[in-house]
CSV table of N, CA, C and O in Angstrom, one decimal:
chain,number,residue,atom,x,y,z
A,1,UNK,N,1.4,-0.7,-0.4
A,1,UNK,CA,0.2,-0.3,0.1
A,1,UNK,C,0.9,1.2,-0.3
A,1,UNK,O,1.7,1.5,0.4
A,2,UNK,N,0.6,2.2,-0.9
A,2,UNK,CA,1.2,3.7,-0.7
A,2,UNK,C,1.1,4.6,0.0
A,2,UNK,O,-0.3,4.3,0.5
A,3,UNK,N,2.0,4.8,0.1
A,3,UNK,CA,0.9,6.3,1.7
A,3,UNK,C,1.6,7.7,0.9
A,3,UNK,O,1.6,7.8,0.0
A,4,UNK,N,0.8,8.6,1.4
A,4,UNK,CA,1.3,9.9,0.8
A,4,UNK,C,2.8,10.2,0.3
A,4,UNK,O,2.9,11.0,-0.9
A,5,UNK,N,3.5,9.8,0.9
A,5,UNK,CA,5.2,10.9,0.1
A,5,UNK,C,5.2,9.2,-0.8
A,5,UNK,O,6.0,10.6,-1.2
A,6,UNK,N,5.3,8.2,-1.4
A,6,UNK,CA,4.9,7.8,-2.0
A,6,UNK,C,4.2,7.8,-3.2
A,6,UNK,O,4.9,8.8,-4.5
A,7,UNK,N,2.8,8.5,-3.6
A,7,UNK,CA,2.2,9.7,-4.2
A,7,UNK,C,2.3,10.6,-4.7
A,7,UNK,O,2.8,11.4,-5.5
A,8,UNK,N,3.6,11.0,-3.2
A,8,UNK,CA,4.5,12.9,-4.1
A,8,UNK,C,4.7,12.8,-4.7
A,8,UNK,O,5.9,13.6,-5.9
A,9,UNK,N,6.2,11.4,-4.6
A,9,UNK,CA,7.3,11.1,-5.2
A,9,UNK,C,6.5,11.0,-6.8
A,9,UNK,O,7.5,11.1,-7.5
A,10,UNK,N,6.4,10.2,-7.0
A,10,UNK,CA,5.6,10.2,-8.3
A,10,UNK,C,4.7,11.3,-8.5
A,10,UNK,O,5.3,11.4,-10.1
A,11,UNK,N,4.4,12.5,-7.9
A,11,UNK,CA,3.9,13.0,-8.8
A,11,UNK,C,4.9,14.1,-9.2
A,11,UNK,O,5.3,15.2,-10.2
A,12,UNK,N,5.6,14.3,-8.4
A,12,UNK,CA,6.5,15.1,-8.8
A,12,UNK,C,8.1,14.8,-9.2
A,12,UNK,O,8.2,15.4,-11.3
A,13,UNK,N,7.7,13.5,-10.0
A,13,UNK,CA,8.4,12.5,-10.7
A,13,UNK,C,8.4,13.2,-12.2
A,13,UNK,O,8.2,13.7,-13.2
A,14,UNK,N,6.6,12.6,-11.9
A,14,UNK,CA,5.5,12.6,-13.6
A,14,UNK,C,6.1,14.2,-13.3
A,14,UNK,O,6.6,14.4,-15.1
A,15,UNK,N,6.1,15.2,-12.5
A,15,UNK,CA,6.0,17.0,-13.2
A,15,UNK,C,6.9,17.2,-14.2
A,15,UNK,O,7.5,18.3,-14.9
A,16,UNK,N,8.9,16.6,-13.0
A,16,UNK,CA,9.8,16.9,-14.4
A,16,UNK,C,9.6,16.5,-15.5
A,16,UNK,O,10.0,16.9,-16.2
A,17,UNK,N,9.6,15.2,-15.2
A,17,UNK,CA,9.7,14.2,-16.6
A,17,UNK,C,8.6,14.9,-18.2
A,17,UNK,O,8.9,15.1,-19.0
A,18,UNK,N,7.0,15.9,-17.3
A,18,UNK,CA,7.0,16.0,-18.2
A,18,UNK,C,7.1,17.9,-18.7
A,18,UNK,O,7.5,18.1,-20.1
A,19,UNK,N,8.4,18.9,-17.7
A,19,UNK,CA,9.1,19.7,-17.8
A,19,UNK,C,9.4,19.1,-18.9
A,19,UNK,O,9.9,19.9,-19.7
A,20,UNK,N,10.5,18.5,-18.2
A,20,UNK,CA,11.9,17.8,-19.5
A,20,UNK,C,11.6,18.4,-20.9
A,20,UNK,O,11.7,18.6,-21.8
A,21,UNK,N,10.1,17.2,-21.1
A,21,UNK,CA,9.7,17.0,-22.4
A,21,UNK,C,8.8,17.9,-23.0
A,21,UNK,O,9.7,18.3,-24.5
A,22,UNK,N,8.3,18.6,-22.3
A,22,UNK,CA,8.2,20.2,-23.0
A,22,UNK,C,9.7,21.3,-23.2
A,22,UNK,O,9.5,21.5,-24.5
A,23,UNK,N,10.9,21.6,-22.8
A,23,UNK,CA,11.6,22.5,-22.8
A,23,UNK,C,12.4,21.3,-24.4
A,23,UNK,O,12.6,21.9,-25.5
A,24,UNK,N,12.6,19.7,-24.3
A,24,UNK,CA,12.9,19.2,-25.6
A,24,UNK,C,12.6,19.8,-27.1
A,24,UNK,O,12.9,19.8,-27.5
A,25,UNK,N,11.1,20.2,-27.2
A,25,UNK,CA,9.7,20.5,-27.8
A,25,UNK,C,10.0,21.8,-28.8
A,25,UNK,O,9.7,21.7,-29.5
A,26,UNK,N,11.0,22.5,-27.4
A,26,UNK,CA,11.4,24.0,-27.9
A,26,UNK,C,12.3,24.8,-29.2
A,26,UNK,O,13.2,23.5,-28.5
A,27,UNK,N,12.3,24.9,-29.9
A,27,UNK,CA,13.7,25.4,-30.4
A,27,UNK,C,14.5,26.2,-30.0
A,27,UNK,O,13.8,26.7,-28.9
A,28,UNK,N,15.7,25.4,-30.4
A,28,UNK,CA,16.7,25.7,-29.6
A,28,UNK,C,17.5,27.0,-31.0
A,28,UNK,O,17.7,26.8,-31.7
A,29,UNK,N,17.7,27.5,-30.7
A,29,UNK,CA,18.5,29.2,-31.4
A,29,UNK,C,20.2,28.4,-31.5
A,29,UNK,O,21.2,27.8,-30.8
A,30,UNK,N,20.7,29.0,-32.2
A,30,UNK,CA,21.8,28.5,-32.7
A,30,UNK,C,22.5,29.5,-33.3
A,30,UNK,O,21.9,30.3,-34.3
A,31,UNK,N,23.4,29.5,-32.7
A,31,UNK,CA,24.7,31.6,-33.4
A,31,UNK,C,24.8,30.6,-35.1
A,31,UNK,O,25.4,30.2,-35.2
A,32,UNK,N,24.9,32.3,-35.4
A,32,UNK,CA,25.3,32.2,-36.8
A,32,UNK,C,26.6,33.9,-37.0
A,32,UNK,O,26.6,33.7,-37.8
A,33,UNK,N,26.9,34.4,-35.6
A,33,UNK,CA,27.0,35.4,-36.1
A,33,UNK,C,26.7,36.0,-35.9
A,33,UNK,O,27.1,37.4,-36.2
A,34,UNK,N,25.4,36.9,-35.9
A,34,UNK,CA,24.2,38.0,-36.0
A,34,UNK,C,23.3,37.6,-35.2
A,34,UNK,O,23.1,36.4,-35.1
A,35,UNK,N,23.5,38.9,-33.9
A,35,UNK,CA,22.2,38.9,-33.3
A,35,UNK,C,20.2,38.9,-34.4
A,35,UNK,O,20.5,38.7,-35.5
A,36,UNK,N,19.9,37.5,-33.8
A,36,UNK,CA,18.6,36.9,-34.2
A,36,UNK,C,17.6,37.6,-33.1
A,36,UNK,O,16.7,37.7,-33.5
A,37,UNK,N,17.7,39.0,-32.8
A,37,UNK,CA,16.9,39.9,-33.2
A,37,UNK,C,17.6,41.5,-33.8
A,37,UNK,O,16.2,41.6,-34.7
A,38,UNK,N,18.2,41.8,-34.1
A,38,UNK,CA,19.1,42.8,-34.6
A,38,UNK,C,19.4,42.8,-35.9
A,38,UNK,O,19.7,43.7,-36.0
A,39,UNK,N,20.0,41.6,-36.2
A,39,UNK,CA,20.9,41.5,-37.4
A,39,UNK,C,21.8,41.7,-37.2
A,39,UNK,O,23.3,41.9,-38.6
A,40,UNK,N,22.6,42.3,-36.3
A,40,UNK,CA,24.2,42.6,-36.3
A,40,UNK,C,24.8,41.6,-36.4
A,40,UNK,O,24.6,41.3,-35.8
A,41,UNK,N,26.4,42.4,-37.0
A,41,UNK,CA,27.4,41.1,-36.8
A,41,UNK,C,27.7,41.0,-35.1
A,41,UNK,O,28.2,41.9,-34.9
A,42,UNK,N,28.5,39.3,-34.8
A,42,UNK,CA,28.8,39.4,-33.1
A,42,UNK,C,29.7,38.4,-33.2
A,42,UNK,O,29.5,37.9,-34.3
A,43,UNK,N,30.5,38.0,-31.9
A,43,UNK,CA,32.0,36.7,-32.2
A,43,UNK,C,31.0,35.6,-32.4
A,43,UNK,O,29.1,35.9,-32.7
A,44,UNK,N,31.0,34.8,-33.6
A,44,UNK,CA,29.8,33.4,-34.0
A,44,UNK,C,29.3,32.6,-32.2
A,44,UNK,O,28.4,32.0,-32.8
A,45,UNK,N,30.2,32.7,-31.5
A,45,UNK,CA,29.6,31.9,-30.5
A,45,UNK,C,28.7,32.7,-29.2
A,45,UNK,O,27.7,31.5,-28.8
A,46,UNK,N,28.0,33.7,-29.8
A,46,UNK,CA,27.1,34.6,-29.3
A,46,UNK,C,24.8,34.5,-29.8
A,46,UNK,O,26.2,34.3,-31.4
A,47,UNK,N,24.1,34.6,-29.6
A,47,UNK,CA,22.9,34.6,-29.4
A,47,UNK,C,22.7,35.9,-30.2
A,47,UNK,O,21.7,36.4,-30.9
A,48,UNK,N,23.2,36.9,-29.1
A,48,UNK,CA,22.9,38.2,-28.9
A,48,UNK,C,23.8,39.8,-28.8
A,48,UNK,O,24.6,38.7,-28.6
A,49,UNK,N,23.4,40.5,-29.2
A,49,UNK,CA,24.9,41.4,-29.3
A,49,UNK,C,24.4,42.0,-27.8
A,49,UNK,O,25.5,42.3,-27.4
A,50,UNK,N,23.7,42.1,-27.2
A,50,UNK,CA,24.2,42.6,-25.9
A,50,UNK,C,22.2,42.2,-25.4
A,50,UNK,O,21.6,41.9,-25.9
A,51,UNK,N,22.6,42.5,-24.0
A,51,UNK,CA,21.3,42.0,-23.3
A,51,UNK,C,19.8,42.7,-23.6
A,51,UNK,O,18.8,42.0,-23.2
A,52,UNK,N,19.9,44.0,-24.1
A,52,UNK,CA,18.2,44.7,-24.8
A,52,UNK,C,17.6,43.6,-25.6
A,52,UNK,O,17.0,43.9,-25.4
A,53,UNK,N,18.9,43.8,-26.4
A,53,UNK,CA,18.6,42.8,-27.4
A,53,UNK,C,17.7,41.3,-26.8
A,53,UNK,O,16.9,40.9,-27.7
A,54,UNK,N,18.6,40.8,-26.7
A,54,UNK,CA,18.0,39.1,-26.2
A,54,UNK,C,16.5,39.5,-25.2
A,54,UNK,O,15.9,38.9,-25.2
A,55,UNK,N,16.5,40.6,-24.5
A,55,UNK,CA,14.8,40.8,-23.8
A,55,UNK,C,14.4,41.1,-24.4
A,55,UNK,O,12.9,40.3,-24.5
A,56,UNK,N,14.5,42.1,-25.8
A,56,UNK,CA,13.5,42.4,-26.5
A,56,UNK,C,13.0,41.4,-27.1
A,56,UNK,O,11.9,41.4,-27.6
A,57,UNK,N,14.3,40.4,-27.5
A,57,UNK,CA,13.9,39.3,-28.7
A,57,UNK,C,12.3,38.1,-27.6
A,57,UNK,O,11.7,37.9,-27.8
A,58,UNK,N,13.5,38.0,-26.4
A,58,UNK,CA,12.1,37.4,-25.3
A,58,UNK,C,10.5,37.5,-25.3
A,58,UNK,O,10.3,37.0,-25.5
A,59,UNK,N,10.9,39.2,-25.7
A,59,UNK,CA,9.7,39.3,-25.3
A,59,UNK,C,8.6,39.7,-26.4
A,59,UNK,O,7.3,39.5,-26.4
A,60,UNK,N,9.7,39.7,-27.9
A,60,UNK,CA,8.6,38.9,-29.3
A,60,UNK,C,8.0,37.7,-29.5
A,60,UNK,O,7.2,38.0,-29.0
A,61,UNK,N,9.7,37.0,-28.4
A,61,UNK,CA,8.6,35.7,-28.6
A,61,UNK,C,7.0,35.1,-27.6
A,61,UNK,O,6.7,34.2,-27.9
A,62,UNK,N,7.6,35.9,-26.9
A,62,UNK,CA,6.4,35.5,-25.7
A,62,UNK,C,5.1,36.4,-25.9
A,62,UNK,O,4.7,35.5,-26.1
A,63,UNK,N,5.0,37.1,-26.2
A,63,UNK,CA,4.3,37.8,-27.4
A,63,UNK,C,3.1,36.9,-28.6
A,63,UNK,O,1.8,36.9,-28.3
A,64,UNK,N,4.3,36.5,-29.0
A,64,UNK,CA,4.0,35.4,-30.0
A,64,UNK,C,3.4,34.3,-29.9
A,64,UNK,O,2.2,33.4,-30.0
A,65,UNK,N,3.4,34.2,-28.4
A,65,UNK,CA,2.9,32.6,-28.1
A,65,UNK,C,1.6,32.8,-27.6
A,65,UNK,O,0.4,32.1,-27.8
A,66,UNK,N,1.5,34.0,-26.7
A,66,UNK,CA,0.2,34.2,-26.1
A,66,UNK,C,-0.9,34.4,-27.4
A,66,UNK,O,-1.7,34.3,-27.2
A,67,UNK,N,-0.2,35.1,-29.2
A,67,UNK,CA,-1.1,35.4,-29.7
A,67,UNK,C,-1.4,33.7,-30.2
A,67,UNK,O,-1.8,33.7,-31.1
A,68,UNK,N,-0.8,32.9,-30.3
A,68,UNK,CA,-1.3,31.4,-31.3
A,68,UNK,C,-0.2,31.0,-31.6
A,68,UNK,O,-0.9,30.7,-32.8
A,69,UNK,N,0.9,32.3,-32.3
A,69,UNK,CA,1.7,31.3,-33.6
A,69,UNK,C,2.9,30.4,-32.7
A,69,UNK,O,3.8,30.6,-31.8
């Protein structure tokens, strides 16, 4: 017979598994030497030219997700 702790552990494991599956389905940005927001040339290992562009990109993507895109 399972007790409350066993059910709680099962639920936590299920939630972690679902969250990891959700993250794996998200498209990942790849560095191509250009800022993903303003298209400025940057070092090849970077995704954005500065924190402002990163934040603006994240806001734009969140707005698109809310709009259903």
